[in-house]
Amino acid sequence: MNNCIFCKIVSKEVPSSIVYEDEELLAFNDINPIDKVHILIIPKEHIDSLLTCETKHSDVISKMLLLAPKLAKNNGLKGFRTMINTGKEGGQEVFHIHFHMYGGSEHLVKI
Ligand code: 5GP
Ligand code: ZN
């Protein structure tokens, strides 16, 4: 996808603090963290959002989710939160699907 910031992070055109990479996935620190640890997990393939996900994406979506606890452990978290903003009305700002994984605060605000 031409003008997508996360595709540019995948291609390394735009630098990021990468914490994990394999053939299908990339994970990097959020540029504007909301917690002590705040990592974005993305597929290398451009998918706009959960709204445009199809059954063919099940495998990569599942791998993204299963990566979260591994990254949490690597970062010393015993527990963490995940968030997926979907669509403009759902607070999504970057239209390349991503899972937020964050945690580390001593004072957890329950939502
Ligand atoms: P959204 O609201 O779409 O779920 O969240 C987008 C997230 O991407 C935000 O938390 C924002 O801080 C992060 N972000 C946006 N642009 C960049 C960037 O160029 N580099 C990194 N590392 N994070 C970004
Ligand atoms: Zn993209």
JSON list of C-alpha atoms and ligand atoms in Angstrom, two decimals:
[
{"chain": "A", "resi": 1, "resn": "MET", "atom": "CA", "xyz": [0.00, 0.00, 0.00]},
{"chain": "A", "resi": 2, "resn": "ASN", "atom": "CA", "xyz": [1.69, 3.15, -1.30]},
{"chain": "A", "resi": 3, "resn": "ASN", "atom": "CA", "xyz": [1.32, 5.78, 1.33]},
{"chain": "A", "resi": 4, "resn": "CYS", "atom": "CA", "xyz": [0.99, 3.62, 4.41]},
{"chain": "A", "resi": 5, "resn": "ILE", "atom": "CA", "xyz": [3.33, 4.52, 7.28]},
{"chain": "A", "resi": 6, "resn": "PHE", "atom": "CA", "xyz": [3.35, 0.95, 8.62]},
{"chain": "A", "resi": 7, "resn": "CYS", "atom": "CA", "xyz": [4.18, -0.48, 5.18]},
{"chain": "A", "resi": 8, "resn": "LYS", "atom": "CA", "xyz": [7.10, 1.96, 5.16]},
{"chain": "A", "resi": 9, "resn": "ILE", "atom": "CA", "xyz": [8.12, 0.65, 8.59]},
{"chain": "A", "resi": 10, "resn": "VAL", "atom": "CA", "xyz": [7.95, -2.90, 7.18]},
{"chain": "A", "resi": 11, "resn": "SER", "atom": "CA", "xyz": [10.16, -1.92, 4.23]},
{"chain": "A", "resi": 12, "resn": "LYS", "atom": "CA", "xyz": [12.47, 0.01, 6.63]},
{"chain": "A", "resi": 13, "resn": "GLU", "atom": "CA", "xyz": [11.92, 3.22, 4.65]},
{"chain": "A", "resi": 14, "resn": "VAL", "atom": "CA", "xyz": [10.78, 4.66, 7.96]},
{"chain": "A", "resi": 15, "resn": "PRO", "atom": "CA", "xyz": [12.88, 3.74, 10.99]},
{"chain": "A", "resi": 16, "resn": "SER", "atom": "CA", "xyz": [11.31, 2.16, 14.04]},
{"chain": "A", "resi": 17, "resn": "SER", "atom": "CA", "xyz": [12.36, 0.39, 17.18]},
{"chain": "A", "resi": 18, "resn": "ILE", "atom": "CA", "xyz": [11.77, -3.19, 16.08]},
{"chain": "A", "resi": 19, "resn": "VAL", "atom": "CA", "xyz": [11.39, -5.80, 18.82]},
{"chain": "A", "resi": 20, "resn": "TYR", "atom": "CA", "xyz": [10.38, -8.79, 16.69]},
{"chain": "A", "resi": 21, "resn": "GLU", "atom": "CA", "xyz": [10.41, -9.76, 13.02]},
{"chain": "A", "resi": 22, "resn": "ASP", "atom": "CA", "xyz": [9.68, -12.89, 11.04]},
{"chain": "A", "resi": 23, "resn": "GLU", "atom": "CA", "xyz": [8.46, -13.62, 7.51]},
{"chain": "A", "resi": 24, "resn": "GLU", "atom": "CA", "xyz": [4.91, -12.54, 8.21]},
{"chain": "A", "resi": 25, "resn": "LEU", "atom": "CA", "xyz": [4.96, -10.26, 11.24]},
{"chain": "A", "resi": 26, "resn": "LEU", "atom": "CA", "xyz": [6.69, -7.19, 12.61]},
{"chain": "A", "resi": 27, "resn": "ALA", "atom": "CA", "xyz": [6.50, -5.75, 16.12]},
{"chain": "A", "resi": 28, "resn": "PHE", "atom": "CA", "xyz": [7.91, -2.39, 17.17]},
{"chain": "A", "resi": 29, "resn": "ASN", "atom": "CA", "xyz": [7.63, 0.10, 20.00]},
{"chain": "A", "resi": 30, "resn": "ASP", "atom": "CA", "xyz": [4.82, 2.63, 19.70]},
{"chain": "A", "resi": 31, "resn": "ILE", "atom": "CA", "xyz": [6.23, 6.10, 19.03]},
{"chain": "A", "resi": 32, "resn": "ASN", "atom": "CA", "xyz": [3.83, 7.58, 21.60]},
{"chain": "A", "resi": 33, "resn": "PRO", "atom": "CA", "xyz": [3.61, 4.96, 24.36]},
{"chain": "A", "resi": 34, "resn": "ILE", "atom": "CA", "xyz": [0.64, 4.94, 26.73]},
{"chain": "A", "resi": 35, "resn": "ASP", "atom": "CA", "xyz": [2.32, 2.59, 29.18]},
{"chain": "A", "resi": 36, "resn": "LYS", "atom": "CA", "xyz": [5.80, 1.49, 30.28]},
{"chain": "A", "resi": 37, "resn": "VAL", "atom": "CA", "xyz": [5.76, -1.13, 27.54]},
{"chain": "A", "resi": 38, "resn": "HIS", "atom": "CA", "xyz": [3.71, -0.40, 24.42]},
{"chain": "A", "resi": 39, "resn": "ILE", "atom": "CA", "xyz": [4.33, -2.51, 21.35]},
{"chain": "A", "resi": 40, "resn": "LEU", "atom": "CA", "xyz": [2.48, -2.61, 18.03]},
{"chain": "A", "resi": 41, "resn": "ILE", "atom": "CA", "xyz": [2.13, -5.98, 16.31]},
{"chain": "A", "resi": 42, "resn": "ILE", "atom": "CA", "xyz": [1.43, -5.85, 12.58]},
{"chain": "A", "resi": 43, "resn": "PRO", "atom": "CA", "xyz": [1.28, -8.22, 9.61]},
{"chain": "A", "resi": 44, "resn": "LYS", "atom": "CA", "xyz": [3.81, -7.40, 6.89]},
{"chain": "A", "resi": 45, "resn": "GLU", "atom": "CA", "xyz": [1.00, -7.74, 4.37]},
{"chain": "A", "resi": 46, "resn": "HIS", "atom": "CA", "xyz": [-1.13, -4.61, 4.22]},
{"chain": "A", "resi": 47, "resn": "ILE", "atom": "CA", "xyz": [-4.62, -5.17, 5.61]},
{"chain": "A", "resi": 48, "resn": "ASP", "atom": "CA", "xyz": [-6.61, -1.99, 6.36]},
{"chain": "A", "resi": 49, "resn": "SER", "atom": "CA", "xyz": [-8.40, -3.07, 9.52]},
{"chain": "A", "resi": 50, "resn": "LEU", "atom": "CA", "xyz": [-10.48, -5.79, 11.15]},
{"chain": "A", "resi": 51, "resn": "LEU", "atom": "CA", "xyz": [-13.32, -4.51, 8.98]},
{"chain": "A", "resi": 52, "resn": "THR", "atom": "CA", "xyz": [-11.54, -5.74, 5.85]},
{"chain": "A", "resi": 53, "resn": "CYS", "atom": "CA", "xyz": [-10.16, -8.98, 7.31]},
{"chain": "A", "resi": 54, "resn": "GLU", "atom": "CA", "xyz": [-11.24, -12.15, 5.55]},
{"chain": "A", "resi": 55, "resn": "THR", "atom": "CA", "xyz": [-11.08, -15.84, 6.39]},
{"chain": "A", "resi": 56, "resn": "LYS", "atom": "CA", "xyz": [-7.80, -16.09, 4.44]},
{"chain": "A", "resi": 57, "resn": "HIS", "atom": "CA", "xyz": [-6.25, -13.80, 7.08]},
{"chain": "A", "resi": 58, "resn": "SER", "atom": "CA", "xyz": [-7.16, -16.10, 10.01]},
{"chain": "A", "resi": 59, "resn": "ASP", "atom": "CA", "xyz": [-3.70, -17.60, 10.23]},
{"chain": "A", "resi": 60, "resn": "VAL", "atom": "CA", "xyz": [-1.79, -14.33, 10.36]},
{"chain": "A", "resi": 61, "resn": "ILE", "atom": "CA", "xyz": [-4.28, -12.76, 12.78]},
{"chain": "A", "resi": 62, "resn": "SER", "atom": "CA", "xyz": [-3.91, -15.73, 15.07]},
{"chain": "A", "resi": 63, "resn": "LYS", "atom": "CA", "xyz": [-0.11, -15.49, 14.89]},
{"chain": "A", "resi": 64, "resn": "MET", "atom": "CA", "xyz": [-0.29, -11.78, 15.78]},
{"chain": "A", "resi": 65, "resn": "LEU", "atom": "CA", "xyz": [-2.35, -12.55, 18.87]},
{"chain": "A", "resi": 66, "resn": "LEU", "atom": "CA", "xyz": [-0.12, -15.43, 19.95]},
{"chain": "A", "resi": 67, "resn": "LEU", "atom": "CA", "xyz": [2.95, -13.21, 19.63]},
{"chain": "A", "resi": 68, "resn": "ALA", "atom": "CA", "xyz": [1.63, -10.80, 22.28]},
{"chain": "A", "resi": 69, "resn": "PRO", "atom": "CA", "xyz": [2.33, -12.98, 25.37]},
{"chain": "A", "resi": 70, "resn": "LYS", "atom": "CA", "xyz": [5.83, -13.78, 24.08]},
{"chain": "A", "resi": 71, "resn": "LEU", "atom": "CA", "xyz": [6.68, -10.10, 23.67]},
{"chain": "A", "resi": 72, "resn": "ALA", "atom": "CA", "xyz": [5.13, -9.35, 27.06]},
{"chain": "A", "resi": 73, "resn": "LYS", "atom": "CA", "xyz": [7.33, -11.99, 28.69]},
{"chain": "A", "resi": 74, "resn": "ASN", "atom": "CA", "xyz": [10.42, -10.67, 26.87]},
{"chain": "A", "resi": 75, "resn": "ASN", "atom": "CA", "xyz": [9.65, -7.26, 28.35]},
{"chain": "A", "resi": 76, "resn": "GLY", "atom": "CA", "xyz": [9.18, -8.51, 31.89]},
{"chain": "A", "resi": 77, "resn": "LEU", "atom": "CA", "xyz": [5.39, -8.20, 31.95]},
{"chain": "A", "resi": 78, "resn": "LYS", "atom": "CA", "xyz": [3.38, -10.75, 33.90]},
{"chain": "A", "resi": 79, "resn": "GLY", "atom": "CA", "xyz": [0.19, -9.46, 32.38]},
{"chain": "A", "resi": 80, "resn": "PHE", "atom": "CA", "xyz": [-0.72, -7.05, 29.63]},
{"chain": "A", "resi": 81, "resn": "ARG", "atom": "CA", "xyz": [-3.49, -5.46, 27.69]},
{"chain": "A", "resi": 82, "resn": "THR", "atom": "CA", "xyz": [-4.34, -5.74, 24.03]},
{"chain": "A", "resi": 83, "resn": "MET", "atom": "CA", "xyz": [-6.31, -3.22, 22.02]},
{"chain": "A", "resi": 84, "resn": "ILE", "atom": "CA", "xyz": [-7.46, -3.15, 18.42]},
{"chain": "A", "resi": 85, "resn": "ASN", "atom": "CA", "xyz": [-8.93, 0.13, 17.24]},
{"chain": "A", "resi": 86, "resn": "THR", "atom": "CA", "xyz": [-11.13, -0.52, 14.23]},
{"chain": "A", "resi": 87, "resn": "GLY", "atom": "CA", "xyz": [-12.36, 2.11, 11.80]},
{"chain": "A", "resi": 88, "resn": "LYS", "atom": "CA", "xyz": [-12.28, 5.90, 12.15]},
{"chain": "A", "resi": 89, "resn": "GLU", "atom": "CA", "xyz": [-15.23, 5.73, 14.52]},
{"chain": "A", "resi": 90, "resn": "GLY", "atom": "CA", "xyz": [-13.34, 3.10, 16.54]},
{"chain": "A", "resi": 91, "resn": "GLY", "atom": "CA", "xyz": [-10.37, 5.38, 17.08]},
{"chain": "A", "resi": 92, "resn": "GLN", "atom": "CA", "xyz": [-8.18, 3.87, 14.36]},
{"chain": "A", "resi": 93, "resn": "GLU", "atom": "CA", "xyz": [-5.64, 6.36, 13.04]},
{"chain": "A", "resi": 94, "resn": "VAL", "atom": "CA", "xyz": [-3.30, 4.14, 11.05]},
{"chain": "A", "resi": 95, "resn": "PHE", "atom": "CA", "xyz": [-5.13, 2.02, 8.50]},
{"chain": "A", "resi": 96, "resn": "HIS", "atom": "CA", "xyz": [-2.75, -0.93, 8.49]},
{"chain": "A", "resi": 97, "resn": "ILE", "atom": "CA", "xyz": [-4.15, -3.40, 10.99]},
{"chain": "A", "resi": 98, "resn": "HIS", "atom": "CA", "xyz": [-2.24, -3.50, 14.28]},
{"chain": "A", "resi": 99, "resn": "PHE", "atom": "CA", "xyz": [-2.66, -4.91, 17.76]},
{"chain": "A", "resi": 100, "resn": "HIS", "atom": "CA", "xyz": [-1.54, -2.74, 20.65]},
{"chain": "A", "resi": 101, "resn": "MET", "atom": "CA", "xyz": [0.12, -4.74, 23.45]},
{"chain": "A", "resi": 102, "resn": "TYR", "atom": "CA", "xyz": [0.85, -2.64, 26.52]},
{"chain": "A", "resi": 103, "resn": "GLY", "atom": "CA", "xyz": [1.39, -2.88, 30.25]},
{"chain": "A", "resi": 104, "resn": "GLY", "atom": "CA", "xyz": [3.74, -2.23, 33.12]},
{"chain": "A", "resi": 105, "resn": "SER", "atom": "CA", "xyz": [1.81, 0.41, 35.03]},
{"chain": "A", "resi": 106, "resn": "GLU", "atom": "CA", "xyz": [1.67, -0.14, 38.74]},
{"chain": "A", "resi": 107, "resn": "HIS", "atom": "CA", "xyz": [-1.78, 1.36, 38.93]},
{"chain": "A", "resi": 108, "resn": "LEU", "atom": "CA", "xyz": [-4.12, -0.39, 36.58]},
{"chain": "A", "resi": 109, "resn": "VAL", "atom": "CA", "xyz": [-7.14, 1.62, 35.53]},
{"chain": "A", "resi": 110, "resn": "LYS", "atom": "CA", "xyz": [-9.91, -0.88, 34.85]},
{"chain": "A", "resi": 111, "resn": "ILE", "atom": "CA", "xyz": [-12.00, -0.29, 31.75]},
{"chain": "B", "resi": 1, "resn": "5GP", "atom": "P1", "xyz": [-4.43, 3.54, 16.24]},
{"chain": "B", "resi": 1, "resn": "5GP", "atom": "O1", "xyz": [-5.12, 4.71, 16.87]},
{"chain": "B", "resi": 1, "resn": "5GP", "atom": "O2", "xyz": [-4.49, 3.56, 14.74]},
{"chain": "B", "resi": 1, "resn": "5GP", "atom": "O3", "xyz": [-4.88, 2.23, 16.84]},
{"chain": "B", "resi": 1, "resn": "5GP", "atom": "O4", "xyz": [-2.95, 3.66, 16.71]},
{"chain": "B", "resi": 1, "resn": "5GP", "atom": "C1", "xyz": [-1.88, 4.03, 15.89]},
{"chain": "B", "resi": 1, "resn": "5GP", "atom": "C2", "xyz": [-0.66, 3.98, 16.77]},
{"chain": "B", "resi": 1, "resn": "5GP", "atom": "O5", "xyz": [0.47, 4.07, 15.94]},
{"chain": "B", "resi": 1, "resn": "5GP", "atom": "C3", "xyz": [-0.58, 5.15, 17.77]},
{"chain": "B", "resi": 1, "resn": "5GP", "atom": "O6", "xyz": [-0.47, 4.61, 19.09]},
{"chain": "B", "resi": 1, "resn": "5GP", "atom": "C4", "xyz": [0.66, 5.91, 17.34]},
{"chain": "B", "resi": 1, "resn": "5GP", "atom": "O7", "xyz": [1.40, 6.41, 18.44]},
{"chain": "B", "resi": 1, "resn": "5GP", "atom": "C5", "xyz": [1.44, 4.86, 16.56]},
{"chain": "B", "resi": 1, "resn": "5GP", "atom": "N1", "xyz": [2.24, 5.42, 15.48]},
{"chain": "B", "resi": 1, "resn": "5GP", "atom": "C6", "xyz": [1.82, 6.26, 14.49]},
{"chain": "B", "resi": 1, "resn": "5GP", "atom": "N2", "xyz": [2.82, 6.54, 13.64]},
{"chain": "B", "resi": 1, "resn": "5GP", "atom": "C7", "xyz": [3.90, 5.85, 14.10]},
{"chain": "B", "resi": 1, "resn": "5GP", "atom": "C8", "xyz": [5.24, 5.74, 13.63]},
{"chain": "B", "resi": 1, "resn": "5GP", "atom": "O8", "xyz": [5.65, 6.33, 12.63]},
{"chain": "B", "resi": 1, "resn": "5GP", "atom": "N3", "xyz": [6.08, 4.94, 14.34]},
{"chain": "B", "resi": 1, "resn": "5GP", "atom": "C9", "xyz": [5.65, 4.26, 15.45]},
{"chain": "B", "resi": 1, "resn": "5GP", "atom": "N4", "xyz": [6.56, 3.50, 16.09]},
{"chain": "B", "resi": 1, "resn": "5GP", "atom": "N5", "xyz": [4.41, 4.34, 15.92]},
{"chain": "B", "resi": 1, "resn": "5GP", "atom": "C10", "xyz": [3.52, 5.13, 15.25]},
{"chain": "B", "resi": 2, "resn": "ZN", "atom": "ZN", "xyz": [0.30, -0.77, 5.16]}
]
